[in-house]
mmCIF file of C-alpha atoms in Angstrom:
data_model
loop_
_atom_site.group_PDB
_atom_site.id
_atom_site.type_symbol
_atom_site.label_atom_id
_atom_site.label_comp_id
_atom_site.label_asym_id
_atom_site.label_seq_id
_atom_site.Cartn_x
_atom_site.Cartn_y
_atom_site.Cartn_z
ATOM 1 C CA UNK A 179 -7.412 7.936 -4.681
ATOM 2 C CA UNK A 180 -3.752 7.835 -5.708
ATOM 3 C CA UNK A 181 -2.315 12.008 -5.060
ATOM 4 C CA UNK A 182 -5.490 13.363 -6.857
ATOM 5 C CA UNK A 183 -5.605 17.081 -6.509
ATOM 6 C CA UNK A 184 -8.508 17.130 -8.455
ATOM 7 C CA UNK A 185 -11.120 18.520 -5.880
ATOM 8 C CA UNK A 186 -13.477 20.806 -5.417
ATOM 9 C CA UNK A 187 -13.921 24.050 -4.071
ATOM 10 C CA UNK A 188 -16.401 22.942 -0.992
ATOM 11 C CA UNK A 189 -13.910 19.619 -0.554
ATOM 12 C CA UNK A 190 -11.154 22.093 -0.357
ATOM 13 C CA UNK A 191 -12.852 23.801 2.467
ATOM 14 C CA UNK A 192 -13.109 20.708 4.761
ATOM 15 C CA UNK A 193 -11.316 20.080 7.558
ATOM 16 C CA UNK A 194 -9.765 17.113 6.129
ATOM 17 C CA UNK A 195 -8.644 18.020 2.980
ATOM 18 C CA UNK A 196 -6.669 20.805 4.796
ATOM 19 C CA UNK A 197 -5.035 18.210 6.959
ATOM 20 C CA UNK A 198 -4.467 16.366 3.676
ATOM 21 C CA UNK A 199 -2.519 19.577 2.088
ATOM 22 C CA UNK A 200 -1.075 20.407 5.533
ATOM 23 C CA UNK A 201 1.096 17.022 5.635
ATOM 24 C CA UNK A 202 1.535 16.074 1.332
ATOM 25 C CA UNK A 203 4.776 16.139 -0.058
ATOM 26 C CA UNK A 204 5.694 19.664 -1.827
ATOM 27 C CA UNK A 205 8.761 21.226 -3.065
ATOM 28 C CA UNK A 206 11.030 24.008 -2.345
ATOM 29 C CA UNK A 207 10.150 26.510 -5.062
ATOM 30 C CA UNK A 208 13.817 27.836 -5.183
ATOM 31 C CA UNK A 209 14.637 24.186 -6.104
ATOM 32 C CA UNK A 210 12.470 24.441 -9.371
ATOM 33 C CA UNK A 211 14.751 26.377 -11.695
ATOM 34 C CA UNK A 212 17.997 24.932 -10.381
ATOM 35 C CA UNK A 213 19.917 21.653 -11.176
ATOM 36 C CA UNK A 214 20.498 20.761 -7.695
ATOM 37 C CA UNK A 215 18.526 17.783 -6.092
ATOM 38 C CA UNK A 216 15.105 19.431 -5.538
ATOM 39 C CA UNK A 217 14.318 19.143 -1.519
ATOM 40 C CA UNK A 218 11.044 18.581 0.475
ATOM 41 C CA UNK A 219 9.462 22.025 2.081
ATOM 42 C CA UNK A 220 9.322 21.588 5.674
ATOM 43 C CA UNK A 221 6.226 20.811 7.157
ATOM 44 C CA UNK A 222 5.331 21.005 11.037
ATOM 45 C CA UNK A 223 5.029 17.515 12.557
ATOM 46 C CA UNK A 224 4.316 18.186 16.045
ATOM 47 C CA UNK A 225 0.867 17.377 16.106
ATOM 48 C CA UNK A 226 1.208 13.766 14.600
ATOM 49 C CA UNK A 227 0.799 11.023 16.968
ATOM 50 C CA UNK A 228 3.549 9.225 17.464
ATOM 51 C CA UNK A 229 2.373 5.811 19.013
ATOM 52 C CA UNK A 230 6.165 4.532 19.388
ATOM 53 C CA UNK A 231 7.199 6.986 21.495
ATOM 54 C CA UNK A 232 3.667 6.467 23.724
ATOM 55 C CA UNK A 233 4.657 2.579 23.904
ATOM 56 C CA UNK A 234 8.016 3.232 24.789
ATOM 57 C CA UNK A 235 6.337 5.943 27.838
ATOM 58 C CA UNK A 236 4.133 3.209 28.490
ATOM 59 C CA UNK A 237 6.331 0.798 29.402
ATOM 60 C CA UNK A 238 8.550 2.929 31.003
ATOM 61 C CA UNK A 239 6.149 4.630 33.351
ATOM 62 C CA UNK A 240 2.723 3.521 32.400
ATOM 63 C CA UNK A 241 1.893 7.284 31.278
ATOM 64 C CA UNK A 242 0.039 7.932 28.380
ATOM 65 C CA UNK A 243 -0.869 10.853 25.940
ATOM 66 C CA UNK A 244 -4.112 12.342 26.660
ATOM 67 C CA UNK A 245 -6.639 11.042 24.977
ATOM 68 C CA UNK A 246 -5.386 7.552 24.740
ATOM 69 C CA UNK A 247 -5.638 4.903 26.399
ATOM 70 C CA UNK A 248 -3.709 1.347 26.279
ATOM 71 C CA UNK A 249 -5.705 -2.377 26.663
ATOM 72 C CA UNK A 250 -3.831 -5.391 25.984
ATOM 73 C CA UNK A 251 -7.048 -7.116 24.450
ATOM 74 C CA UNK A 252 -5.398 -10.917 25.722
ATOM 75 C CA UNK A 253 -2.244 -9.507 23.612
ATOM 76 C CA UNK A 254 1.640 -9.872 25.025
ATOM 77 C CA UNK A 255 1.584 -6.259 23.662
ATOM 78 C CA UNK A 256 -0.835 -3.271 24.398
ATOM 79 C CA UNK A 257 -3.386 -2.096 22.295
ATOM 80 C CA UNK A 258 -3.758 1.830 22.422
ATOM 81 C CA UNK A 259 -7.160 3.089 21.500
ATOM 82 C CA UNK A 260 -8.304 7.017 20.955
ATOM 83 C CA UNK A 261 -11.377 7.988 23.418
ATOM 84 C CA UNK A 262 -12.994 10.050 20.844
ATOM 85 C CA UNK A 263 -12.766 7.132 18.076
ATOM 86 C CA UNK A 264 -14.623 4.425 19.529
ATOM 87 C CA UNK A 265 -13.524 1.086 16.797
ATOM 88 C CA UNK A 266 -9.914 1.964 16.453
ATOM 89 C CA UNK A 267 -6.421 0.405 17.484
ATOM 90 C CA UNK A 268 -3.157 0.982 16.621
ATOM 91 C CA UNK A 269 -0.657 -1.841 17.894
ATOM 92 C CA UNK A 270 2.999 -0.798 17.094
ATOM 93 C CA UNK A 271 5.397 -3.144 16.446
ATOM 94 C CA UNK A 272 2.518 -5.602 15.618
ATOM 95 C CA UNK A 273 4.867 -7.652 13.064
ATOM 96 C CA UNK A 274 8.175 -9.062 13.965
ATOM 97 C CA UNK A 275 11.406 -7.900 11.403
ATOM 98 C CA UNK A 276 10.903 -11.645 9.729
ATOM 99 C CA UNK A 277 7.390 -11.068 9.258
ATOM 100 C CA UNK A 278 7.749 -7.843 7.617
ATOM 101 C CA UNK A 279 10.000 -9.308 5.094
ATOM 102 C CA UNK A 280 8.408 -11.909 4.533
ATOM 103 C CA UNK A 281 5.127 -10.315 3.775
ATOM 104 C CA UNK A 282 7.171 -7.472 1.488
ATOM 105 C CA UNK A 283 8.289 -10.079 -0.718
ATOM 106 C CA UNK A 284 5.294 -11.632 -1.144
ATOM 107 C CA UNK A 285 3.589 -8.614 -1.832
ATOM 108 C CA UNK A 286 6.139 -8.054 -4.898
ATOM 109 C CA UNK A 287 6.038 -11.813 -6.302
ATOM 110 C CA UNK A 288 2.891 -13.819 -5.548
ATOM 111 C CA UNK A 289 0.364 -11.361 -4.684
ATOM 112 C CA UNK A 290 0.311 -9.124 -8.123
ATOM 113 C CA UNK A 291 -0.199 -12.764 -9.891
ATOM 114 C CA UNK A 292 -3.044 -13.602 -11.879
ATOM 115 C CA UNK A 293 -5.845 -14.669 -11.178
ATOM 116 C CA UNK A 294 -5.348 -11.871 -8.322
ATOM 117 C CA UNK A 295 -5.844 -8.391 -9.900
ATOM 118 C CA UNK A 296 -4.061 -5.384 -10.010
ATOM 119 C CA UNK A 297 -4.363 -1.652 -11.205
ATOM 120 C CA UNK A 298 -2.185 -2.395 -14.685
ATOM 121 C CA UNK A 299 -5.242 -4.974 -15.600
ATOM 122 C CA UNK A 300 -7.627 -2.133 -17.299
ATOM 123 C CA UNK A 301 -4.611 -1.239 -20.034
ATOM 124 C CA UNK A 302 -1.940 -4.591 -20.055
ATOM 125 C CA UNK A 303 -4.396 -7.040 -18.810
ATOM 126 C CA UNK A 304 -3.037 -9.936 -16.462
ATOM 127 C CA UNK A 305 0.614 -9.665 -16.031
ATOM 128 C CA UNK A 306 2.536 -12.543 -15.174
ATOM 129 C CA UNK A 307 6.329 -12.231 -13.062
ATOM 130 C CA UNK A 308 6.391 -9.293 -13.060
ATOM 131 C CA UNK A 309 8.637 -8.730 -10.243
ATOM 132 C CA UNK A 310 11.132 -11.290 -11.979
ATOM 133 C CA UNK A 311 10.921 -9.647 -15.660
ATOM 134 C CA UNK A 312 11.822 -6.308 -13.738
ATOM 135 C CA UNK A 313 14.720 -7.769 -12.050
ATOM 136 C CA UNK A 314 15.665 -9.364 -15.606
ATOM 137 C CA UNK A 315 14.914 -5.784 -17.000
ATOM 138 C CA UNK A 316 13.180 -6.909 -19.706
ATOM 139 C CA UNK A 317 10.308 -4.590 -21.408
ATOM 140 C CA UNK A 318 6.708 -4.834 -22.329
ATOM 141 C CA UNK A 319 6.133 -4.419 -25.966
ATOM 142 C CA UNK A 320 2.465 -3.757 -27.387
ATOM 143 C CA UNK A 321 2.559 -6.482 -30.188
ATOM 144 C CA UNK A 322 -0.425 -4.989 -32.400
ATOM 145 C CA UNK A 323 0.759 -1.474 -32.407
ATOM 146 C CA UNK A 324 3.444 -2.774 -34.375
ATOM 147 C CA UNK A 325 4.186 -3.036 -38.208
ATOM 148 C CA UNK A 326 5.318 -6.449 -38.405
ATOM 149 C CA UNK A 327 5.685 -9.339 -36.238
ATOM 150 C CA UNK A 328 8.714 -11.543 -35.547
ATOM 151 C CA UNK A 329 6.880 -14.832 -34.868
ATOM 152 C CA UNK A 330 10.138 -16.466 -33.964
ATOM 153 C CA UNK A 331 11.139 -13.851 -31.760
ATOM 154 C CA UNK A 332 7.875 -14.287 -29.834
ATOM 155 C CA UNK A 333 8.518 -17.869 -29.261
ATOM 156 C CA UNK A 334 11.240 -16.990 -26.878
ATOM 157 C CA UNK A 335 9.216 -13.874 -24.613
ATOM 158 C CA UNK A 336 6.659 -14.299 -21.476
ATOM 159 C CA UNK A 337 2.771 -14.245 -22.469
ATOM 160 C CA UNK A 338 0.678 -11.839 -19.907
ATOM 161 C CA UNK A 339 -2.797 -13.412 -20.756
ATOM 162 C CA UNK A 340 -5.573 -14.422 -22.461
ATOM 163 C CA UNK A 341 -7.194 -11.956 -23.764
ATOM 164 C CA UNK A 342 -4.502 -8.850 -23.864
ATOM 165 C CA UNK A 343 -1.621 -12.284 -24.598
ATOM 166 C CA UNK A 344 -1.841 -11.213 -28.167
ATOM 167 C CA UNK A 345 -0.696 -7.757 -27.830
ATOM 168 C CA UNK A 346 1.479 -7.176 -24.483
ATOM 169 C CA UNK A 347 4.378 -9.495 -24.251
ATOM 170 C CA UNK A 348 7.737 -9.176 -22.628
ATOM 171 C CA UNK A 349 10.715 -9.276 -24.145
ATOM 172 C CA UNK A 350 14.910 -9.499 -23.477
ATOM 173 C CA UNK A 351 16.115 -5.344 -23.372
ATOM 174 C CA UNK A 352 17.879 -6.310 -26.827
ATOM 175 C CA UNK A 353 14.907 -7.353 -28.964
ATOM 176 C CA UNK A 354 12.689 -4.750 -27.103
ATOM 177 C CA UNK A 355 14.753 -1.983 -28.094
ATOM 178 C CA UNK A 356 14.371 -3.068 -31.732
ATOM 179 C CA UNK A 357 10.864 -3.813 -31.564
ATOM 180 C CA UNK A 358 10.522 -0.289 -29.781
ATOM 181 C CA UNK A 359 10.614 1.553 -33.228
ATOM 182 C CA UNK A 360 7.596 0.299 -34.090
ATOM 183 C CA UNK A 361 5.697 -0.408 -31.095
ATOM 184 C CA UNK A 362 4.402 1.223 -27.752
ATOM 185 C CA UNK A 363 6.732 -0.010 -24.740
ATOM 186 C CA UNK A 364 7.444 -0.113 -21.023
ATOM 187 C CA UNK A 365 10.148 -1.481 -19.049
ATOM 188 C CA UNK A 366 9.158 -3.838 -16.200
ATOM 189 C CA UNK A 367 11.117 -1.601 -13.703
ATOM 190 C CA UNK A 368 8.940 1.511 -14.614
ATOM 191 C CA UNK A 369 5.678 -0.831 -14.330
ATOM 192 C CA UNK A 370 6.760 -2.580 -11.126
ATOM 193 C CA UNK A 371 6.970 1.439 -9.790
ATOM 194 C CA UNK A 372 3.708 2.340 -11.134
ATOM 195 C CA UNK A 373 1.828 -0.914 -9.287
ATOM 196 C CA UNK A 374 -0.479 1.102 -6.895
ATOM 197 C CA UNK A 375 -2.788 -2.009 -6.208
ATOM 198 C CA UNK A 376 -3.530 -5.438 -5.766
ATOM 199 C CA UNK A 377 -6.677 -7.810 -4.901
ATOM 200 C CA UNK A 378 -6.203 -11.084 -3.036
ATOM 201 C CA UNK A 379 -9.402 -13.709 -2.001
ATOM 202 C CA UNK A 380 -12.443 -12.229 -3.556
ATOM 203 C CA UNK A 381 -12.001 -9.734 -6.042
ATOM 204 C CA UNK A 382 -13.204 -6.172 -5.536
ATOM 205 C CA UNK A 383 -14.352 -4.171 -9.026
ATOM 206 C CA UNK A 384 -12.938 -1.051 -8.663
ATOM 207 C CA UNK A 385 -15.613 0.168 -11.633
ATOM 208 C CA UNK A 386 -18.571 -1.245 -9.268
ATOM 209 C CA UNK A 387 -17.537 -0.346 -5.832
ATOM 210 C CA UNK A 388 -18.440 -3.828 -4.629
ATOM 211 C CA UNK A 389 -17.234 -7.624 -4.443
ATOM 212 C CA UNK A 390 -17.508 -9.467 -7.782
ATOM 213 C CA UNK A 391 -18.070 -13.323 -6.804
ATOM 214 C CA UNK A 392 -17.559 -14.421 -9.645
ATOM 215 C CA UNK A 393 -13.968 -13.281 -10.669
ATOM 216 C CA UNK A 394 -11.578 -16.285 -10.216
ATOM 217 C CA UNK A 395 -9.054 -15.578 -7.461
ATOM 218 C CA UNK A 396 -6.570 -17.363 -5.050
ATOM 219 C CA UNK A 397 -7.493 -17.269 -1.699
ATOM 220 C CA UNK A 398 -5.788 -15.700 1.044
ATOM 221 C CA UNK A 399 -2.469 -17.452 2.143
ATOM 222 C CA UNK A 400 -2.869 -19.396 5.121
ATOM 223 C CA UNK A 401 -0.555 -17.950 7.126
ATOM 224 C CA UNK A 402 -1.561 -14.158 6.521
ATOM 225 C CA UNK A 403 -5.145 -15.483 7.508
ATOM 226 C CA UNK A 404 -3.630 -17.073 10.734
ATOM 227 C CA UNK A 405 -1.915 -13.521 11.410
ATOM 228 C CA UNK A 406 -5.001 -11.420 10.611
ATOM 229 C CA UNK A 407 -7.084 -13.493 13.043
ATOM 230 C CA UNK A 408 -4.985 -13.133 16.081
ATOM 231 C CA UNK A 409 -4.723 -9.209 14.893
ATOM 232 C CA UNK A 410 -8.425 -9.017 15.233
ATOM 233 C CA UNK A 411 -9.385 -10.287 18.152
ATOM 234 C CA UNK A 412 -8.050 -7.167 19.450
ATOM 235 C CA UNK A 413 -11.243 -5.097 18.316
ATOM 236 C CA UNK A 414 -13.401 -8.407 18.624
ATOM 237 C CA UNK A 415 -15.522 -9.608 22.282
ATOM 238 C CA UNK A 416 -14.243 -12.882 23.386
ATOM 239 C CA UNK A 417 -15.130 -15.734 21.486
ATOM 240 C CA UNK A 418 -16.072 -13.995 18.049
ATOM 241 C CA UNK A 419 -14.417 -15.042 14.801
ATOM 242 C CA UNK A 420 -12.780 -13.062 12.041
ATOM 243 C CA UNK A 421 -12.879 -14.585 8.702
ATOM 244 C CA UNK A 422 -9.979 -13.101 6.309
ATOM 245 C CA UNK A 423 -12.015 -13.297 2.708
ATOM 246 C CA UNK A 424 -10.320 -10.523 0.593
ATOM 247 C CA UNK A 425 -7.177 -8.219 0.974
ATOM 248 C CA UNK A 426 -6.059 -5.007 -0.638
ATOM 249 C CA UNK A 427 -2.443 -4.499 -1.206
ATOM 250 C CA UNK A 428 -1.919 -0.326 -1.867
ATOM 251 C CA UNK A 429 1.500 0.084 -2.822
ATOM 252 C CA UNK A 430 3.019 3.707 -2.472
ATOM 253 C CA UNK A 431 6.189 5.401 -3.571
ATOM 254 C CA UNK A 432 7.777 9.087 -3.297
ATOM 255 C CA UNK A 433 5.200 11.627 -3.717
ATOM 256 C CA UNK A 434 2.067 8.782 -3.548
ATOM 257 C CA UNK A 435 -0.745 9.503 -1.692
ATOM 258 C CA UNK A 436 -4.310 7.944 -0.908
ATOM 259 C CA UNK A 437 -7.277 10.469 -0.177
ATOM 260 C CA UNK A 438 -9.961 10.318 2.372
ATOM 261 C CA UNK A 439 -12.367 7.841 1.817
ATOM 262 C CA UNK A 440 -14.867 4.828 3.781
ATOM 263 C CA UNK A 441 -14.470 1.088 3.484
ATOM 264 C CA UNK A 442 -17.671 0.763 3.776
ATOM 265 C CA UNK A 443 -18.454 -2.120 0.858
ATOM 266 C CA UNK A 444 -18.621 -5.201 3.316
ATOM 267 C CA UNK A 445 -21.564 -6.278 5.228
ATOM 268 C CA UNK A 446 -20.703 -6.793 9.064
ATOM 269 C CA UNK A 447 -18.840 -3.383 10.027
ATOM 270 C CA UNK A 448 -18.480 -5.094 13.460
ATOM 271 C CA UNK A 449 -15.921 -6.921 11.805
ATOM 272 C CA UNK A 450 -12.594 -5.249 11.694
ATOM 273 C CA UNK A 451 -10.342 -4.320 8.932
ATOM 274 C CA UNK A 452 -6.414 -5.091 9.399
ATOM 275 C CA UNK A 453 -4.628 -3.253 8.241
ATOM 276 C CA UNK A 454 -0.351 -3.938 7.986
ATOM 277 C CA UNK A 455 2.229 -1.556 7.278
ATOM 278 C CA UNK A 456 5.440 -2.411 5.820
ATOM 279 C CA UNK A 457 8.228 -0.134 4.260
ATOM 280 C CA UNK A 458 8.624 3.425 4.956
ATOM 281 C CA UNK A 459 6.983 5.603 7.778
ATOM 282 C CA UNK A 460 3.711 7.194 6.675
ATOM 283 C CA UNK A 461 1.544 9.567 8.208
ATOM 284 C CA UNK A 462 -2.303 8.702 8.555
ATOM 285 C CA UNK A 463 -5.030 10.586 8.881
ATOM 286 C CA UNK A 464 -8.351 9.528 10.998
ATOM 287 C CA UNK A 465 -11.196 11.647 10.059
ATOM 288 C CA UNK A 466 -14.641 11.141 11.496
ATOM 289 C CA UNK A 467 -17.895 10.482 10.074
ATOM 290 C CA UNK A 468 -18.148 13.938 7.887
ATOM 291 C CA UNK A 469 -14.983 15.351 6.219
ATOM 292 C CA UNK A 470 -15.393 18.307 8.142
ATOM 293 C CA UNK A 471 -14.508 16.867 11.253
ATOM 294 C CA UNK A 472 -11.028 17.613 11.867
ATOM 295 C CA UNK A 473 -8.650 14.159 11.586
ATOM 296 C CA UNK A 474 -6.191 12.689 14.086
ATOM 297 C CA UNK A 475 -2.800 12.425 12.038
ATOM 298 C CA UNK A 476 -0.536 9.682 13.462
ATOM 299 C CA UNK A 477 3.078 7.968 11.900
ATOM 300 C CA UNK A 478 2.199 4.545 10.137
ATOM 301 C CA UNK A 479 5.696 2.706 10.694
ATOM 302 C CA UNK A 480 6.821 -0.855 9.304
ATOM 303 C CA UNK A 481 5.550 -3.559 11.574
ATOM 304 C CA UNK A 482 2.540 -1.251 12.674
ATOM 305 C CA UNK A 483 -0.860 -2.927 12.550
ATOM 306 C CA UNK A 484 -4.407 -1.009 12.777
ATOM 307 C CA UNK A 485 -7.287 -2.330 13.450
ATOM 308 C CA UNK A 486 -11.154 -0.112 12.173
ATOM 309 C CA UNK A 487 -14.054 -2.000 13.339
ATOM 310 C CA UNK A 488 -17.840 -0.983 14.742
ATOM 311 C CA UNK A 489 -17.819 3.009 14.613
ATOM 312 C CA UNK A 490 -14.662 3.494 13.207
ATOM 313 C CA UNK A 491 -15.579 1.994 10.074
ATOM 314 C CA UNK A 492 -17.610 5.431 9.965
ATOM 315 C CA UNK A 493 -14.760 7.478 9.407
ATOM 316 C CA UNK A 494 -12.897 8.969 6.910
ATOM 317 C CA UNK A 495 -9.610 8.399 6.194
ATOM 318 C CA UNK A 496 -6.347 8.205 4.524
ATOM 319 C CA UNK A 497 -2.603 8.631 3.778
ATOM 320 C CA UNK A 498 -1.551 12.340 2.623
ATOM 321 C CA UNK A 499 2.587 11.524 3.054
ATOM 322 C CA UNK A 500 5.066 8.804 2.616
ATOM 323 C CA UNK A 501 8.492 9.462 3.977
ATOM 324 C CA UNK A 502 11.620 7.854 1.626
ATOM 325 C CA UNK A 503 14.342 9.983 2.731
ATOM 326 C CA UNK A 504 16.535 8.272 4.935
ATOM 327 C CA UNK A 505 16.600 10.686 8.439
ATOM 328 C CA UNK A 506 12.799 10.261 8.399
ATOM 329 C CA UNK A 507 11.874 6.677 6.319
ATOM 330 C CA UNK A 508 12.908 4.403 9.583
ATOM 331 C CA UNK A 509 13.943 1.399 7.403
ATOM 332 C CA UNK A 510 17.139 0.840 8.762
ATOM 333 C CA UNK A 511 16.455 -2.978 10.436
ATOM 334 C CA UNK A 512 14.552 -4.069 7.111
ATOM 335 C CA UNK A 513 17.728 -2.177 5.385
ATOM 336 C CA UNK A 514 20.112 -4.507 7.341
ATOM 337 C CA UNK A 515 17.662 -7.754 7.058
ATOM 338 C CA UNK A 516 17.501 -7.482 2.945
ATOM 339 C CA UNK A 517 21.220 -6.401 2.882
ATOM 340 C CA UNK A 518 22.203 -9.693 3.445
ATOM 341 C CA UNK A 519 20.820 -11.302 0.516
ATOM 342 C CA UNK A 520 22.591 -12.066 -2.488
ATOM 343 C CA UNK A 521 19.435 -10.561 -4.071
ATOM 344 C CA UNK A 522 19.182 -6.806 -3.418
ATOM 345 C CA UNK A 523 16.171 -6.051 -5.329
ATOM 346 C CA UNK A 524 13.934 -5.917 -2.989
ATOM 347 C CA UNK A 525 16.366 -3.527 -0.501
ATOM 348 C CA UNK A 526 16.275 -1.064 -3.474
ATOM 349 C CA UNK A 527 12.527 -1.322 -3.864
ATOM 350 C CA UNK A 528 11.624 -1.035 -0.091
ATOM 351 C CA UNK A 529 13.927 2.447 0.335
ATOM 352 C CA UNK A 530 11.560 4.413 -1.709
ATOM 353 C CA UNK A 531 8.353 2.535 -0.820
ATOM 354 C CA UNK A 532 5.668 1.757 1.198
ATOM 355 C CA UNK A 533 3.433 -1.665 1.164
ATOM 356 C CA UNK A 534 -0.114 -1.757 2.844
ATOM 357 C CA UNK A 535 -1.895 -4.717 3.511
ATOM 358 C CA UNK A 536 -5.476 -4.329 4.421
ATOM 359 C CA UNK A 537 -7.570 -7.252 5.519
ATOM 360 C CA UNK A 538 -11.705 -7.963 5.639
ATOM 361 C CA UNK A 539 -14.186 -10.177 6.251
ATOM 362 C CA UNK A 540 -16.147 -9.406 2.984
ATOM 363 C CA UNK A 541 -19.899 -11.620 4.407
#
């Protein structure tokens, strides 16, 4: 899903994948053979829906776009809905500054922890701190590719699991560069950059397309359950529940995409998915139920929250563009937030990156 440009020719022709091309990230070709910084070609945003500036004409004058419409659902904040997409919201500003942060920091330390799963499982297996062993640049060394071991050295580095803890271990940057001669290698930086995803509550195999049961897991923290319920009852009739059983967490960075597709691998599509964003602005793309219907492209910002329940769940859809550059990223109050900790690791990570957290009721 991940910036594929593998397609073809027919998917090419659809509506959506144009809309996908229309709004990705390219370069300006007279960039390519020169040794200045390479720059973004322009690319015509006026007909992105912008649901900030429709909030802020909303409460200033209670006039609206056409074609959307605002319901405040027994929210302090409206709810704007699209009439031609029956099953979606968008609520901007759905997370409050300490929220966001919160739930960005969490997505970089506890939710990429084992038992939970994550794309770098298939190659490294489980991967243990890896947040803290990139802040402590140390480097993944592949133990069996190499000529000899150091036993004692090994004594001293992080184990990443049980059945990969044999060959992938971490090591200091001094003894990793050594060991480097002889073995395959990656820093923890470069791996914390190439985490695109990770599972939370029950465990979705990728391979399958469905919900293995059986894969241990940690559930869903409390108080991201708590927050995904009152999200929901937004696109939920007075009275019905919303039970929070697995989460995806898509990380993006510069150039990172994620293509058209359904979520369409749980059983009650009445039941919404919640989706948070956090990190830099996005646009999104809602399709309908064929990919040649024509998608609505909107900006995802941090805070937002969207809601796909009933028809909605129908359609395709997906994110063709992240913005990191800082005129059009919109960072600046997580910027000042994470600027005053001692710790700036996680202001560095969040200026070139964008965290989803998407939320379902799996039964």
């Amino acid at each position: 899903m991940y910036g594929s440009d593998k397609v073809s020719d027919e998917a090419e022709r659809t509506a959506f994948r144009r809309a996908e091309k229309k709004y990705k990230l390219y370069y300006d070709d007279a960039y390519k053979s020169s040794k200045k910084k390479k720059q973004p070609k322009q690319v015509d945003l006026s007909e992105v829906l912008d649901f900030k500036s429709a909030l802020d004409s909303y409460n200033e004058n209670a006039q609206l776009p056409p074609g959307i419409f605002a319901s405040r659902c027994g929210s302090n904040r409206p709810v704007f809905c699209l009439e031609n997409r029956p099953g979606f919201y968008f609520i901007p500003g759905a997370l409050s500054l300490e929220e966001q942060c919160r739930w960005i920091r969490e997505s970089l330390t506890s939710f990429p922890q084992p038992p939970n799963r994550t794309n770098h499982n298939a190659i490294y297996g489980p991967v243990n701190d890896l947040f803290i062993a990139a802040k402590e640049k140390r480097t993944l060394v592949d133990e069996e590719s190499s000529l000899a071991r150091l036993d004692s050295e090994a004594n001293s580095c992080t184990s990443i699991g049980d059945t990969h803890s044999h060959r992938w271990k971490f090591y200091e940057e001094n003894i990793a560069s050594f060991r480097a001669k002889t073995c395959k290698s990656i820093s923890a930086s470069d791996l914390l950059r190439k985490l695109r995803w990770s599972t939370l509550g029950l465990q979705f195999d990728w391979s399958k397309r469905n919900y293995d049961v059986s894969l241990p897991h940690n559930k869903i923290p409390d108080e991201l359950c708590q927050l995904a319920k009152k999200l929901a009852a937004s696109a939920m009739s007075m009275g019905e529940g919303f039970q929070p059983e697995a989460a995806i967490v898509n990380y993006f960075g510069l150039a990172d995409s994620l293509g058209g597709h359904l979520d369409d691998m749980e059983a009650d599509w009445s039941k919404p998915i919640v989706s948070m964003s956090l990190g830099s602005k996005a646009i999104f793309l809602l399709g309908g139920k064929s990919r040649q219907d024509p998608p609505v492209a909107m900006f995802l910002r941090s805070g937002d929250a969207v809601l796909m329940a009933g028809e909605a769940r129908e359609c395709f859809h997906g994110v063709p563009r992240i913005f990191t550059d800082k005129e059009n990223a919109e960072i600046s109050p997580l910027e000042l937030q994470f600027s005053h900790e001692d710790d700036h690791f996680f202001l560095d990570y969040i200026r070139t990156s964008r965290i989803n957290i998407n939320i379902r009721q799996v039964f």
